[in-house]
C-alpha positions as a LaTeX table, in Angstrom:
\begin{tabular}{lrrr}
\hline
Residue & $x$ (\AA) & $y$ (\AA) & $z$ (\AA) \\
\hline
Unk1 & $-25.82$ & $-43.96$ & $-40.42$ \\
Unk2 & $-25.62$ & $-42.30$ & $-43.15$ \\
Unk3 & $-22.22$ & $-41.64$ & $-44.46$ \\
Unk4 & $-22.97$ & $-37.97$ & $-45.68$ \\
Unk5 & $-24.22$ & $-37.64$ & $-41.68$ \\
Unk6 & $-21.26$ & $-39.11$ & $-40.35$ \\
Unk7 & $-19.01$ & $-36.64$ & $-42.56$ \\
Unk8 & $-21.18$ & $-33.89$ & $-41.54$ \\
Unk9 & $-20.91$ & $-34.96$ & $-37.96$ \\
Unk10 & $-17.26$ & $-35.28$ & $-38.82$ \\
Unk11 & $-17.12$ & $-31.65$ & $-40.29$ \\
Unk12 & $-19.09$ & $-30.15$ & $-37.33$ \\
Unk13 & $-16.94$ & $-32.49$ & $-34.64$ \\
Unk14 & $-13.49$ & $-30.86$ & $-36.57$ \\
Unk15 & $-15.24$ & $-27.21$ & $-36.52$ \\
Unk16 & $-15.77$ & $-27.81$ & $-33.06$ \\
Unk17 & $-12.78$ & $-29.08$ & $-32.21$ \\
Unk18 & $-11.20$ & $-25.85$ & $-34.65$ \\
Unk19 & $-13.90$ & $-23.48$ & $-32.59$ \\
Unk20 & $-12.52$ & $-24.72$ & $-29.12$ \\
Unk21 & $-8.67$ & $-24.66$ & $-30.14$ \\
Unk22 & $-9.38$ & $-20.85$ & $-31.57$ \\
Unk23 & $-10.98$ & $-20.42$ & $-27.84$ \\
Unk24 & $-7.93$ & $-22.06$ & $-26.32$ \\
Unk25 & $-5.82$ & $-19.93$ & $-28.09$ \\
Unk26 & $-7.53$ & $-16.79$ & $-27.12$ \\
Unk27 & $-7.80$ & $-18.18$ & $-24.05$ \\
Unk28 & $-3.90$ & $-18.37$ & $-23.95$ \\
Unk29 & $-3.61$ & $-15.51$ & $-25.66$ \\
Unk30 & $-5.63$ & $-13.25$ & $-23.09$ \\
Unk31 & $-3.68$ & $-15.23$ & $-20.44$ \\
Unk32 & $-0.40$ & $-13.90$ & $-22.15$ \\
Unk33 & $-1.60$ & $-10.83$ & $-22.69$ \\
Unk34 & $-2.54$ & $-10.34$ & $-19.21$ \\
Unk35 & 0.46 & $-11.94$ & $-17.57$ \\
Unk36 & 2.72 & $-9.80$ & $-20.13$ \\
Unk37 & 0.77 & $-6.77$ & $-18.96$ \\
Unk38 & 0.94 & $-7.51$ & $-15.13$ \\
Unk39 & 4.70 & $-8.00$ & $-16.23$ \\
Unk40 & 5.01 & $-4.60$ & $-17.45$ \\
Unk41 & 3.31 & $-2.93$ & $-14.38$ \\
Unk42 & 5.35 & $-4.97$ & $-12.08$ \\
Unk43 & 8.69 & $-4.13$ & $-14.15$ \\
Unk44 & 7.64 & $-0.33$ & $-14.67$ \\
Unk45 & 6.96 & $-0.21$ & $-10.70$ \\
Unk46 & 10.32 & $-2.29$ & $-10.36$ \\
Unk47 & 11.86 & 0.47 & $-12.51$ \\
Unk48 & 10.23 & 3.23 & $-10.58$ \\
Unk49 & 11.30 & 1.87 & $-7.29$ \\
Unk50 & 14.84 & 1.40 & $-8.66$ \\
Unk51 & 14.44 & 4.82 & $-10.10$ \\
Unk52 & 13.62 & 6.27 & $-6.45$ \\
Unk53 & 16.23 & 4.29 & $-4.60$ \\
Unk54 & 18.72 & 5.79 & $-7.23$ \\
Unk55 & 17.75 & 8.94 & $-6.13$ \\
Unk56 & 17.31 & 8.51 & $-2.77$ \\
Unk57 & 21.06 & 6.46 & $-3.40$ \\
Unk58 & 22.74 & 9.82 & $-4.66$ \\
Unk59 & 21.26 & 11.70 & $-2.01$ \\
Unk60 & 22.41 & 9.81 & 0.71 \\
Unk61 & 26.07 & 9.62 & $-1.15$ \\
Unk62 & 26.16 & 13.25 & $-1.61$ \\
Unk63 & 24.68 & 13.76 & 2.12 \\
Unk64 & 27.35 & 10.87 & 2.62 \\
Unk65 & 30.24 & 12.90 & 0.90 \\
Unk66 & 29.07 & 16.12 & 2.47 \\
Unk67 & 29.43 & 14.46 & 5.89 \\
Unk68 & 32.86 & 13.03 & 4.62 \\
Unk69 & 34.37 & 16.50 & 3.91 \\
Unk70 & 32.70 & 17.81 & 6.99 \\
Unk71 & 34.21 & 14.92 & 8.91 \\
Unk72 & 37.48 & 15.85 & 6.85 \\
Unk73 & 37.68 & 19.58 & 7.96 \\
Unk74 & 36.85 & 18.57 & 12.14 \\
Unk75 & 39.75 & 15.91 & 11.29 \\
Unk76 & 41.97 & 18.72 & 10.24 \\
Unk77 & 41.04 & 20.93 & 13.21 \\
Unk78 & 41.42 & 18.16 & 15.53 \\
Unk79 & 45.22 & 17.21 & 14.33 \\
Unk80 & 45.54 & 21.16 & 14.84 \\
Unk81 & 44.21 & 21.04 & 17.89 \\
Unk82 & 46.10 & 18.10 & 19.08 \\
Unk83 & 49.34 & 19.50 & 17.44 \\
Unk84 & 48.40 & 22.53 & 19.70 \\
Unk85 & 48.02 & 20.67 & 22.77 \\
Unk86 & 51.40 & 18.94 & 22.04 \\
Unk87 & 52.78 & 22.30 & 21.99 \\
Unk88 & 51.23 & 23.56 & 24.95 \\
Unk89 & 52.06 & 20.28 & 26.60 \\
Unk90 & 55.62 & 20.81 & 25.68 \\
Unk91 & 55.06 & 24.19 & 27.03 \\
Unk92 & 53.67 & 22.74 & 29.91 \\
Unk93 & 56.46 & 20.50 & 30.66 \\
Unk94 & 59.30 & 22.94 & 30.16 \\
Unk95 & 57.43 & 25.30 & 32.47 \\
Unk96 & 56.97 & 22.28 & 34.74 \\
Unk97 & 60.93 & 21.95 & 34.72 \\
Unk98 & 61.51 & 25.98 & 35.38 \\
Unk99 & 58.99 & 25.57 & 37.77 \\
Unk100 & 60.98 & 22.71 & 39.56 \\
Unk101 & 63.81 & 24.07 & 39.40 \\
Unk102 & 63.14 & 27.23 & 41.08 \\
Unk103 & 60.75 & 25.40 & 43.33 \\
Unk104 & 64.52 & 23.36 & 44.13 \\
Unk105 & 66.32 & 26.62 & 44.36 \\
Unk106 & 63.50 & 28.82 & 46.39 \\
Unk107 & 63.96 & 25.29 & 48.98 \\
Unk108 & 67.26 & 25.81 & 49.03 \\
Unk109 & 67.27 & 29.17 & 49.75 \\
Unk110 & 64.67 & 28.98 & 52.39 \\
Unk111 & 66.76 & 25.95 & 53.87 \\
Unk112 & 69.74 & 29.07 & 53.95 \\
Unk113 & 67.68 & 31.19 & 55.14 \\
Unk114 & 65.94 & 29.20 & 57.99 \\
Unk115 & 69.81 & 28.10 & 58.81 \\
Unk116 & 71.01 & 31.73 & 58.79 \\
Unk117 & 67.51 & 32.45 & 60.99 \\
Unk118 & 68.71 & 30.07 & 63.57 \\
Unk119 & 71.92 & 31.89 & 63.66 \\
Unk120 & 70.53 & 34.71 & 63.82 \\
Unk121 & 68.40 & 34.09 & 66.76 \\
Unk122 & 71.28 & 32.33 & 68.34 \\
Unk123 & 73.12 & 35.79 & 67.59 \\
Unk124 & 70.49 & 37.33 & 69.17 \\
Unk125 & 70.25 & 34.94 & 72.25 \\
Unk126 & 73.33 & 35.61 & 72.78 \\
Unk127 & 73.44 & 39.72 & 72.29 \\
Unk128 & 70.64 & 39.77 & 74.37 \\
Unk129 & 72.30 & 37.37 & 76.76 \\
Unk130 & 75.19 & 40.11 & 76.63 \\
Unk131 & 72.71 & 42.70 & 76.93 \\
Unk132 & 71.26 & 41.56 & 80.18 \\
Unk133 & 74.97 & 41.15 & 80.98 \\
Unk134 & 76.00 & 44.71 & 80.48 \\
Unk135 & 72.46 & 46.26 & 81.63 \\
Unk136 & 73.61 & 44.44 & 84.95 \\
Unk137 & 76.83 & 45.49 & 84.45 \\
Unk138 & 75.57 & 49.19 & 83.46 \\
Unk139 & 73.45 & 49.08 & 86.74 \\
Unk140 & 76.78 & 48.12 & 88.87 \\
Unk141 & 79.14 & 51.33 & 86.93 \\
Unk142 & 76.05 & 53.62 & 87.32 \\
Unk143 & 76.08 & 53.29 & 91.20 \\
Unk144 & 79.92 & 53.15 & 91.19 \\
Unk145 & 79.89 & 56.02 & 89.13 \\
Unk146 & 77.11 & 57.42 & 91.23 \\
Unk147 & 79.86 & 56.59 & 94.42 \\
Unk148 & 82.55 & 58.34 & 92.26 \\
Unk149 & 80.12 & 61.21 & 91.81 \\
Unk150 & 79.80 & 61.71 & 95.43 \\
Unk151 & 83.46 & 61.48 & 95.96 \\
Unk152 & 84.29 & 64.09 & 93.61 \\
Unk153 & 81.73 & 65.86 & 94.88 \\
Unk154 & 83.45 & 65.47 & 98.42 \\
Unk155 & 86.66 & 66.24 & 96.95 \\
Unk156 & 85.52 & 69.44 & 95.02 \\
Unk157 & 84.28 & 70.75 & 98.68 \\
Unk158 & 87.01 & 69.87 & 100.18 \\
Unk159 & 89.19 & 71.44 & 96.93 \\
Unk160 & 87.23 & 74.67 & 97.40 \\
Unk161 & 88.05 & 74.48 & 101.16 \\
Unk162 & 91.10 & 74.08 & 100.68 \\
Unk163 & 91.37 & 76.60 & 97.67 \\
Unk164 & 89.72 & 78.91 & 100.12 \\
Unk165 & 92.09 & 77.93 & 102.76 \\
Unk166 & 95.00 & 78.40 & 100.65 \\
Unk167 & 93.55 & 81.71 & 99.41 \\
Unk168 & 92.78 & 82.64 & 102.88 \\
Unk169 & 96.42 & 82.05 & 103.68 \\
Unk170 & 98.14 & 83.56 & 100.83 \\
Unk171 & 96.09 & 86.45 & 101.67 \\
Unk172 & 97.52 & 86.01 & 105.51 \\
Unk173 & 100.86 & 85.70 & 103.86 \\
Unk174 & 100.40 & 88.89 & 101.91 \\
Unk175 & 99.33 & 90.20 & 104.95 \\
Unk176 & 102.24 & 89.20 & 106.81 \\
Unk177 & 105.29 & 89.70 & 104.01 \\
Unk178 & 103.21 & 93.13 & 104.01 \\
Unk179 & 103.48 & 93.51 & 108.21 \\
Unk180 & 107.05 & 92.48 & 107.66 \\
Unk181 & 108.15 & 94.47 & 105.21 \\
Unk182 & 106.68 & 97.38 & 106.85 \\
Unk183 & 108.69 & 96.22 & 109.92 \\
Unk184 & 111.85 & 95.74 & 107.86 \\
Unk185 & 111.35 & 99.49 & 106.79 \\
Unk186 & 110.34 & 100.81 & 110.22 \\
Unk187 & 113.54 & 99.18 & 111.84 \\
\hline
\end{tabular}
C-alpha cells in the first residue's frame, strides 16, 4: 500500500477513534447529566419529604406538648382530688371513730336500759303480784267491812231503840218525879 493511503487510513482510523471517544464522552456526559439530574429530583423529593415530616414533626410535638400540659393540668386536679379524698377519708375515719364510739355508748346504754327493763318488769311482776294480793285482800275487807256495815247498822237500831227507850223513860221519869212531886205537895 501506499504509504500516503496508509497515513490517510491512519488519519481517518485516529479521527475515528477521536469521533467515537467525543461520542463516549457525550455518551458519559449525558449519562452524568442524567444521573446528576435524577439525583437532584430524588434529593429535592428527599428534601420535600424531610420538609413535610418536619412539619408534620412540629405538629405532632406541639399536639404532643399541648397534650403534655393538658395531661399536666388533669395531673394537678387529680393530686387535688386525691388530696381531697385524703381529707374526706380522714373525715371519714374520724366520723367512723365518733360513730363507734357512740355506737359503744348507745350499746351500753341499751344494755342499762334492757337491765333496768328487766327490773322493771320484775318490779312490775311483783306490784302486780301485790296487786292481785291486795285486790284479794280488798275483796276480803270489803265483805268484812260490808259485815261491819251491817253491824253498825244493827247497832244504830238498836242505839235508836234504846235512845228511844231511854227517851221514853226519861219522859216516864219526868212523868213520875212530876206525879211525885205533885204527891209530895198534895201530902
Amino acid at each position: 500500500m501506499d504509504p500516503s493511503a496508509t497515513r490517510t487510513t491512519l488519519k481517518v482510523l485516529g479521527l475515528c477513534a477521536i469521533l467515537l471517544l467525543l461520542v463516549a464522552a457525550v455518551t458519559v456526559s449525558v449519562a452524568v447529566m442524567v444521573w446528576h439530574s435524577e439525583a437532584a429530583r430524588q434529593l429535592k423529593a428527599c428534601h420535600e419529604r424531610a420538609s413535610n415530616e418536619t412539619v408534620a414533626l412540629v405538629d405532632r410535638v406541639a399536639e404532643l406538648e399541648k397534650e403534655r400540659v393538658e395531661r399536666g393540668k388533669q395531673m394537678e386536679k387529680l393530686a387535688q382530688r386525691e388530696k381531697e379524698l385524703q381529707r374526706q377519708l380522714s373525715q371519714a375515719k374520724d366520723g367512723k371513730k365518733r360513730l363507734n364510739a357512740t355506737l359503744m355508748a348507745c350499746w351500753e346504754n341499751t344494755t342499762l336500759l334492757n337491765t333496768n327493763l328487766s327490773v322493771l318488769h320484775n318490779e312490775m311482776f311483783a306490784l302486780q303480784a301485790e296487786g292481785t294480793e291486795m285486790d284479794s285482800r280488798n275483796g276480803a275487807l270489803q265483805v268484812e267491812m260490808a259485815q261491819w256495815q251491817d253491824q253498825v247498822a244493827g247497832l244504830q237500831e238498836q242505839l235508836e231503840s234504846v235512845l228511844g227507850k231511854q227517851a221514853t223513860a226519861e219522859a216516864e221519869k219526868e212523868h213520875c218525879e212530876a206525879r211525885q212531886n205533885a204527891l209530895q205537895e198534895s201530902l
